[in-house]
Amino acid sequence: MNKSHENTALSFERVLFFSDAVFAIVITLLVLELKAPHMDRAVFTEEAMRHELFDLLPKFLGFVYSFFIVGLLWIEHHRIFRYIVDWDFGLVARNLLFLLFVAFIPFPTALFSENYYSRTAFILYAGCFGLAALGKLWVWRYAVSKRETMLAADVDDELIKQISMRSLAVPIVCLIAIGLSFIAVAFGGFAFPLIPLVANLLYRKKKEVTA
Amino acid sequence: MNKSHENTALSFERVLFFSDAVFAIVITLLVLELKAPHMDRAVFTEEAMRHELFDLLPKFLGFVYSFFIVGLLWIEHHRIFRYIVDWDFGLVARNLLFLLFVAFIPFPTALFSENYYSRTAFILYAGCFGLAALGKLWVWRYAVSKRETMLAADVDDELIKQISMRSLAVPIVCLIAIGLSFIAVAFGGFAFPLIPLVANLLYRKKKEVTA
Amino acid sequence: MNKSHENTALSFERVLFFSDAVFAIVITLLVLELKAPHMDRAVFTEEAMRHELFDLLPKFLGFVYSFFIVGLLWIEHHRIFRYIVDWDFGLVARNLLFLLFVAFIPFPTALFSENYYSRTAFILYAGCFGLAALGKLWVWRYAVSKRETMLAADVDDELIKQISMRSLAVPIVCLIAIGLSFIAVAFGGFAFPLIPLVANLLYRKKKEVTA
Amino acid sequence: MNKSHENTALSFERVLFFSDAVFAIVITLLVLELKAPHMDRAVFTEEAMRHELFDLLPKFLGFVYSFFIVGLLWIEHHRIFRYIVDWDFGLVARNLLFLLFVAFIPFPTALFSENYYSRTAFILYAGCFGLAALGKLWVWRYAVSKRETMLAADVDDELIKQISMRSLAVPIVCLIAIGLSFIAVAFGGFAFPLIPLVANLLYRKKKEVTA
């Protein structure tokens, strides 16, 4: 078995397909944490139902928040894999570790939604996203370390730096969120909308002079 | 990084694959709301079992209804993406918002099946479908607004108008259904079979003169 | 919009992808019905655990049975779609109805596993498989009725007859199973292994004379 | 219908797609076994929450362990299907049996996580992985038995022997794990990290003399 054999032993397309499927399942499983309340017809009033649904508000917010953060991780995952043209067992193993954190997300989402006043739950929640984002960065840095063979020819230093720097936005915001949660748990969630801002602070594209 | 890079940073095929997977998972998760009743062998009679199953009728209907409405949204999603040939972050973001409503569908389905006498539950149910359909229309209008680059060359004004107008059928029927539910909750569901009729009222294809 | 537009408005590949995904999700969701027993460490004995697992035997059997019947439906679905080369809304709608019965399978599986002594549960179980198989036959007959455009050129009368006749095997065996269940519920399950035999009785390939 | 028809009656790509989807769903369903604890705000303390989460440690470990073993089975499944270029019903049937064990994995994972002190639960857990790995080996040996038509032309005896021998690593380690569990259940899990070592003992690649 020669080297080229080893490199293609795993069809890359299937690695991406597998990753996409895990993302799609995770993003859809999030809704299973929302248990529909049941009220017996005998005691039922519309007002009581509205009250029950209102009590589910933290869970709705958790669903929406996690949906968009998983969506963001999926978009970023695609972005880096657009530039990766070759792979090996090391890349697949790092990608699997990244997917472990993604697949785990429904748990901290459920935990924090159920106990939205718990700092411990919030730290697990923000920590899981931060670790997933770091896992993605690890995949990228591994590919960069084998740049000669793994990255597309038109990937330049500027682009590598841009992706690497901007990839730090989610982990940094998660750290800020955990820090804020020590003042008050409710403050933690306010940090997430900072992600695009921090990404821009970390790396701003130079003005392009287009012909 | 030049512009063409940005545009293809997300493989379009994967965006569609991801959307299809979310649809497939949602349509299959619906059955999980149907909890099989258990009767101990000691007290078991076939008649009691039939009675138990009969009590599940609203849930069966909810499953079938939601199955076909999700199926309809999937068919319509495909229809518009057949004409879209280019994309950007804005399109992917709008598509993600659309998928948020699709992924949420199992919750109002369960809620309304469990509390089929609740107007609040019905409004959430019909509202979720209406918002999903509006999300799809938003995706389409965004693509139309960037028509030069995003739509296939053979898409004419007539087709754009047809898809836009017919896309309003589901939101309008959902509004009618919510209106009817204020007379009696049971009436609300009768509106859904009107979808094809309303779609035809909104836009009727002109008689084609084929050579 | 010309006719060729209408016909390709739904990418066929995606219809198949969507069907495959529903099959894969259903076949994997079956395991969720198997709830792992929990024994507190204080009262735990290995013998009691073995006893608990032994009590789950009907559920294990239900899992294995449904797994292979869903697998069989998936194989048969592929077989017919290998010969279908064109499609329209009618075909997609019939395929969606077929998938409705496939997506429903986890419910009767759970119901019968929970109440393996109930004839009502068994009838729902066998009936669901029979209806799914009939749905598949309906898809096939619809394609045959539009044979000129929908079937591959090399599909001959012999092959059409073969697929149509053999497709009746699952519905017929389900009817036999339901009939047997009126003698004793436990007898019903014995009918399923007859599927290959009945398929051969319905259509036997002629001896081929190959050069 | 001639022979070549029969052979391609099942699109191979879809068999792989279906297998990949089952893997992705199983690996993502594992998290559903982790039920988030809920503490009422009235009695809530961060310390009690940390204690609750600490009690879930065996379940977290079960999740991580099963995630990586399913991941390993997926990588190995891909490896063998890279060399398989043709197929028949026999191959698909054996692959379905393999997937049965893969789809079953969430049950023994939940059972052992819930009852980490039970040898019975551990034997089912290790046994399921071992049987899945044997199922994969059966698929491979079947393809090898029809080597002329089913394997790629560049597959040599050396490679066949390598894959066959290394495939025994997981079943052997599972047997060792079951053996160790008779000393103490907690010892069983220590065997799994031996998988790469045993794989290397079973087959070591010869030093390659490259030009």
mmCIF file of N, CA and C in Angstrom, chain A residues 16-17 20 23-25 28 31 34-41 44 46 49-50 53 56 60 63 67-68 71 74-75 78 82-83 154 159 205 208, chain B residues 1-2 5-6 8-10 14-15 17-18 21-22 25-26 29 32 89 92 96-97 99-100 103-104 106-107 110-111 114-120:
data_model
loop_
_atom_site.group_PDB
_atom_site.id
_atom_site.type_symbol
_atom_site.label_atom_id
_atom_site.label_comp_id
_atom_site.label_asym_id
_atom_site.label_seq_id
_atom_site.Cartn_x
_atom_site.Cartn_y
_atom_site.Cartn_z
ATOM 1 N N LEU A 16 -17.003 15.198 5.426
ATOM 2 C CA LEU A 16 -17.805 16.416 5.464
ATOM 3 C C LEU A 16 -19.282 16.086 5.613
ATOM 4 N N PHE A 17 -19.739 15.067 4.862
ATOM 5 C CA PHE A 17 -21.128 14.652 4.956
ATOM 6 C C PHE A 17 -21.466 14.257 6.387
ATOM 7 N N ASP A 20 -21.667 17.331 8.560
ATOM 8 C CA ASP A 20 -22.910 18.048 8.299
ATOM 9 C C ASP A 20 -24.104 17.356 8.944
ATOM 10 N N PHE A 23 -24.160 18.024 12.646
ATOM 11 C CA PHE A 23 -24.671 19.377 12.873
ATOM 12 C C PHE A 23 -26.195 19.423 12.717
ATOM 13 N N ALA A 24 -26.708 18.850 11.629
ATOM 14 C CA ALA A 24 -28.149 18.893 11.373
ATOM 15 C C ALA A 24 -28.921 18.185 12.475
ATOM 16 N N ILE A 25 -28.405 17.050 12.948
ATOM 17 C CA ILE A 25 -29.112 16.304 13.994
ATOM 18 C C ILE A 25 -29.089 17.094 15.292
ATOM 19 N N THR A 28 -31.437 20.004 15.342
ATOM 20 C CA THR A 28 -32.844 19.609 15.358
ATOM 21 C C THR A 28 -33.225 18.941 16.677
ATOM 22 N N VAL A 31 -34.841 20.888 19.966
ATOM 23 C CA VAL A 31 -36.263 21.107 20.232
ATOM 24 C C VAL A 31 -36.826 20.042 21.168
ATOM 25 N N LEU A 34 -37.720 20.879 24.671
ATOM 26 C CA LEU A 34 -38.937 21.643 24.946
ATOM 27 C C LEU A 34 -40.102 20.681 25.109
ATOM 28 N N LYS A 35 -40.434 20.358 26.341
ATOM 29 C CA LYS A 35 -41.546 19.433 26.602
ATOM 30 C C LYS A 35 -42.849 20.234 26.616
ATOM 31 N N ALA A 36 -43.782 19.816 25.773
ATOM 32 C CA ALA A 36 -45.073 20.502 25.723
ATOM 33 C C ALA A 36 -45.844 20.241 27.010
ATOM 34 N N PRO A 37 -46.315 21.306 27.670
ATOM 35 C CA PRO A 37 -47.130 21.099 28.875
ATOM 36 C C PRO A 37 -48.493 20.507 28.502
ATOM 37 N N HIS A 38 -49.045 19.707 29.389
ATOM 38 C CA HIS A 38 -50.372 19.150 29.153
ATOM 39 C C HIS A 38 -51.308 19.623 30.265
ATOM 40 N N MET A 39 -52.489 20.104 29.885
ATOM 41 C CA MET A 39 -53.481 20.494 30.889
ATOM 42 C C MET A 39 -54.758 19.728 30.620
ATOM 43 N N ASP A 40 -55.262 19.070 31.654
ATOM 44 C CA ASP A 40 -56.504 18.315 31.498
ATOM 45 C C ASP A 40 -57.638 19.250 31.117
ATOM 46 N N ARG A 41 -58.498 18.743 30.268
ATOM 47 C CA ARG A 41 -59.586 19.574 29.765
ATOM 48 C C ARG A 41 -60.424 20.131 30.917
ATOM 49 N N PHE A 44 -58.667 23.106 32.349
ATOM 50 C CA PHE A 44 -58.033 23.958 31.356
ATOM 51 C C PHE A 44 -58.634 25.369 31.263
ATOM 52 N N GLU A 46 -57.467 29.112 28.977
ATOM 53 C CA GLU A 46 -56.471 29.662 28.056
ATOM 54 C C GLU A 46 -55.416 30.449 28.833
ATOM 55 N N MET A 49 -52.852 28.220 30.302
ATOM 56 C CA MET A 49 -51.971 27.721 29.236
ATOM 57 C C MET A 49 -50.920 28.776 28.875
ATOM 58 N N ARG A 50 -51.390 30.022 28.734
ATOM 59 C CA ARG A 50 -50.425 31.086 28.408
ATOM 60 C C ARG A 50 -49.383 31.215 29.516
ATOM 61 N N LEU A 53 -46.866 28.435 29.148
ATOM 62 C CA LEU A 53 -45.933 28.705 28.046
ATOM 63 C C LEU A 53 -44.941 29.798 28.425
ATOM 64 N N LEU A 56 -42.041 28.659 30.148
ATOM 65 C CA LEU A 56 -41.051 27.966 29.298
ATOM 66 C C LEU A 56 -40.097 28.937 28.611
ATOM 67 N N PHE A 60 -37.240 28.438 25.641
ATOM 68 C CA PHE A 60 -37.331 28.947 24.270
ATOM 69 C C PHE A 60 -36.065 29.727 23.912
ATOM 70 N N PHE A 63 -33.205 27.449 23.324
ATOM 71 C CA PHE A 63 -33.336 26.816 22.001
ATOM 72 C C PHE A 63 -32.832 27.753 20.905
ATOM 73 N N PHE A 67 -29.457 27.272 18.811
ATOM 74 C CA PHE A 67 -29.670 27.082 17.372
ATOM 75 C C PHE A 67 -28.712 27.961 16.573
ATOM 76 N N PHE A 68 -28.623 29.228 16.963
ATOM 77 C CA PHE A 68 -27.780 30.129 16.184
ATOM 78 C C PHE A 68 -26.288 29.897 16.441
ATOM 79 N N GLY A 71 -25.462 26.951 14.453
ATOM 80 C CA GLY A 71 -25.452 27.405 13.058
ATOM 81 C C GLY A 71 -24.159 28.143 12.716
ATOM 82 N N TRP A 74 -21.350 25.721 12.401
ATOM 83 C CA TRP A 74 -21.482 25.005 11.121
ATOM 84 C C TRP A 74 -20.941 25.870 9.974
ATOM 85 N N ILE A 75 -21.312 27.152 9.967
ATOM 86 C CA ILE A 75 -20.826 28.053 8.919
ATOM 87 C C ILE A 75 -19.297 28.143 8.970
ATOM 88 N N HIS A 78 -17.584 25.016 7.674
ATOM 89 C CA HIS A 78 -17.549 25.007 6.223
ATOM 90 C C HIS A 78 -16.470 25.913 5.676
ATOM 91 N N ARG A 82 -13.414 24.659 3.181
ATOM 92 C CA ARG A 82 -13.336 25.068 1.788
ATOM 93 C C ARG A 82 -11.884 25.172 1.315
ATOM 94 N N TYR A 83 -10.970 25.431 2.243
ATOM 95 C CA TYR A 83 -9.573 25.641 1.860
ATOM 96 C C TYR A 83 -8.719 24.396 2.067
ATOM 97 N N ASP A 154 -4.127 28.563 -3.481
ATOM 98 C CA ASP A 154 -4.389 30.011 -3.448
ATOM 99 C C ASP A 154 -4.629 30.547 -2.038
ATOM 100 N N LEU A 159 -4.890 35.135 4.513
ATOM 101 C CA LEU A 159 -6.125 34.381 4.752
ATOM 102 C C LEU A 159 -5.973 33.459 5.955
ATOM 103 N N LYS A 205 -10.178 43.229 7.831
ATOM 104 C CA LYS A 205 -9.679 43.092 6.473
ATOM 105 C C LYS A 205 -9.134 44.438 6.013
ATOM 106 N N GLU A 208 -9.280 46.831 0.300
ATOM 107 C CA GLU A 208 -8.805 46.231 -0.935
ATOM 108 C C GLU A 208 -8.859 47.247 -2.058
ATOM 109 N N MET B 1 -7.925 37.979 -0.348
ATOM 110 C CA MET B 1 -9.083 37.151 -0.723
ATOM 111 C C MET B 1 -10.001 37.980 -1.615
ATOM 112 N N ASN B 2 -10.223 37.524 -2.814
ATOM 113 C CA ASN B 2 -11.085 38.286 -3.711
ATOM 114 C C ASN B 2 -12.565 37.922 -3.516
ATOM 115 N N HIS B 5 -14.003 34.397 -3.918
ATOM 116 C CA HIS B 5 -13.711 33.566 -2.772
ATOM 117 C C HIS B 5 -14.821 33.620 -1.735
ATOM 118 N N GLU B 6 -15.203 34.832 -1.409
ATOM 119 C CA GLU B 6 -16.231 35.032 -0.392
ATOM 120 C C GLU B 6 -17.521 34.330 -0.772
ATOM 121 N N THR B 8 -18.070 31.778 -2.627
ATOM 122 C CA THR B 8 -18.100 30.326 -2.626
ATOM 123 C C THR B 8 -17.592 29.748 -1.318
ATOM 124 N N ALA B 9 -17.370 30.629 -0.323
ATOM 125 C CA ALA B 9 -16.829 30.158 0.954
ATOM 126 C C ALA B 9 -17.733 29.097 1.566
ATOM 127 N N LEU B 10 -19.008 29.136 1.261
ATOM 128 C CA LEU B 10 -19.907 28.085 1.720
ATOM 129 C C LEU B 10 -20.366 27.293 0.507
ATOM 130 N N ARG B 14 -23.855 21.986 0.171
ATOM 131 C CA ARG B 14 -23.930 21.615 1.583
ATOM 132 C C ARG B 14 -25.012 22.381 2.314
ATOM 133 N N VAL B 15 -25.279 23.604 1.882
ATOM 134 C CA VAL B 15 -26.380 24.357 2.487
ATOM 135 C C VAL B 15 -27.693 23.629 2.210
ATOM 136 N N PHE B 17 -27.991 20.384 1.399
ATOM 137 C CA PHE B 17 -27.934 19.110 2.109
ATOM 138 C C PHE B 17 -28.330 19.292 3.568
ATOM 139 N N PHE B 18 -27.758 20.337 4.185
ATOM 140 C CA PHE B 18 -28.050 20.624 5.587
ATOM 141 C C PHE B 18 -29.550 20.905 5.775
ATOM 142 N N ALA B 21 -31.529 17.684 5.441
ATOM 143 C CA ALA B 21 -31.357 16.836 6.616
ATOM 144 C C ALA B 21 -32.240 17.340 7.756
ATOM 145 N N VAL B 22 -32.284 18.675 7.958
ATOM 146 C CA VAL B 22 -33.140 19.222 9.012
ATOM 147 C C VAL B 22 -34.597 18.851 8.738
ATOM 148 N N ILE B 25 -35.150 15.140 9.505
ATOM 149 C CA ILE B 25 -35.134 14.841 10.941
ATOM 150 C C ILE B 25 -36.426 15.334 11.580
ATOM 151 N N VAL B 26 -36.861 16.555 11.247
ATOM 152 C CA VAL B 26 -38.083 17.098 11.838
ATOM 153 C C VAL B 26 -39.273 16.208 11.514
ATOM 154 N N LEU B 29 -39.002 13.102 13.571
ATOM 155 C CA LEU B 29 -39.114 13.284 15.026
ATOM 156 C C LEU B 29 -40.558 13.415 15.461
ATOM 157 N N LEU B 32 -42.094 10.801 17.572
ATOM 158 C CA LEU B 32 -41.671 10.611 18.965
ATOM 159 C C LEU B 32 -42.683 11.184 19.943
ATOM 160 N N PHE B 89 -23.577 35.332 2.418
ATOM 161 C CA PHE B 89 -23.848 35.122 3.836
ATOM 162 C C PHE B 89 -25.288 35.497 4.181
ATOM 163 N N VAL B 92 -27.633 32.625 3.360
ATOM 164 C CA VAL B 92 -27.470 31.518 4.296
ATOM 165 C C VAL B 92 -28.083 31.868 5.653
ATOM 166 N N LEU B 96 -31.123 30.013 7.477
ATOM 167 C CA LEU B 96 -30.991 29.471 8.833
ATOM 168 C C LEU B 96 -32.180 29.902 9.689
ATOM 169 N N LEU B 97 -32.627 31.145 9.524
ATOM 170 C CA LEU B 97 -33.799 31.604 10.267
ATOM 171 C C LEU B 97 -35.032 30.803 9.862
ATOM 172 N N LEU B 99 -35.004 27.738 8.780
ATOM 173 C CA LEU B 99 -34.853 26.410 9.379
ATOM 174 C C LEU B 99 -35.145 26.425 10.881
ATOM 175 N N LEU B 100 -34.914 27.572 11.533
ATOM 176 C CA LEU B 100 -35.251 27.670 12.951
ATOM 177 C C LEU B 100 -36.732 27.376 13.167
ATOM 178 N N ALA B 103 -37.394 23.661 12.445
ATOM 179 C CA ALA B 103 -36.901 22.809 13.527
ATOM 180 C C ALA B 103 -37.778 22.932 14.777
ATOM 181 N N PHE B 104 -38.500 24.049 14.897
ATOM 182 C CA PHE B 104 -39.336 24.293 16.074
ATOM 183 C C PHE B 104 -40.673 23.549 15.978
ATOM 184 N N PRO B 106 -41.894 20.531 15.808
ATOM 185 C CA PRO B 106 -42.328 19.463 16.713
ATOM 186 C C PRO B 106 -42.920 19.972 18.030
ATOM 187 N N PHE B 107 -42.453 21.145 18.515
ATOM 188 C CA PHE B 107 -43.012 21.637 19.781
ATOM 189 C C PHE B 107 -44.487 22.048 19.665
ATOM 190 N N ALA B 110 -46.685 19.003 19.246
ATOM 191 C CA ALA B 110 -46.918 18.278 20.494
ATOM 192 C C ALA B 110 -47.885 19.050 21.384
ATOM 193 N N LEU B 111 -47.669 20.358 21.479
ATOM 194 C CA LEU B 111 -48.506 21.182 22.363
ATOM 195 C C LEU B 111 -49.973 21.120 21.955
ATOM 196 N N GLU B 114 -51.536 17.657 22.440
ATOM 197 C CA GLU B 114 -51.801 17.385 23.859
ATOM 198 C C GLU B 114 -52.991 18.195 24.370
ATOM 199 N N ASN B 115 -53.213 19.364 23.762
ATOM 200 C CA ASN B 115 -54.245 20.277 24.268
ATOM 201 C C ASN B 115 -55.068 20.782 23.086
ATOM 202 N N TYR B 116 -55.754 19.843 22.439
ATOM 203 C CA TYR B 116 -56.419 20.164 21.164
ATOM 204 C C TYR B 116 -57.591 21.130 21.356
ATOM 205 N N TYR B 117 -57.943 21.402 22.623
ATOM 206 C CA TYR B 117 -59.050 22.312 22.924
ATOM 207 C C TYR B 117 -58.536 23.710 23.254
ATOM 208 N N SER B 118 -57.205 23.910 23.119
ATOM 209 C CA SER B 118 -56.639 25.203 23.522
ATOM 210 C C SER B 118 -56.415 26.099 22.306
ATOM 211 N N ARG B 119 -57.016 27.289 22.313
ATOM 212 C CA ARG B 119 -56.818 28.229 21.224
ATOM 213 C C ARG B 119 -55.366 28.713 21.210
ATOM 214 N N THR B 120 -54.820 28.960 22.396
ATOM 215 C CA THR B 120 -53.425 29.389 22.496
ATOM 216 C C THR B 120 -52.506 28.402 21.779
#
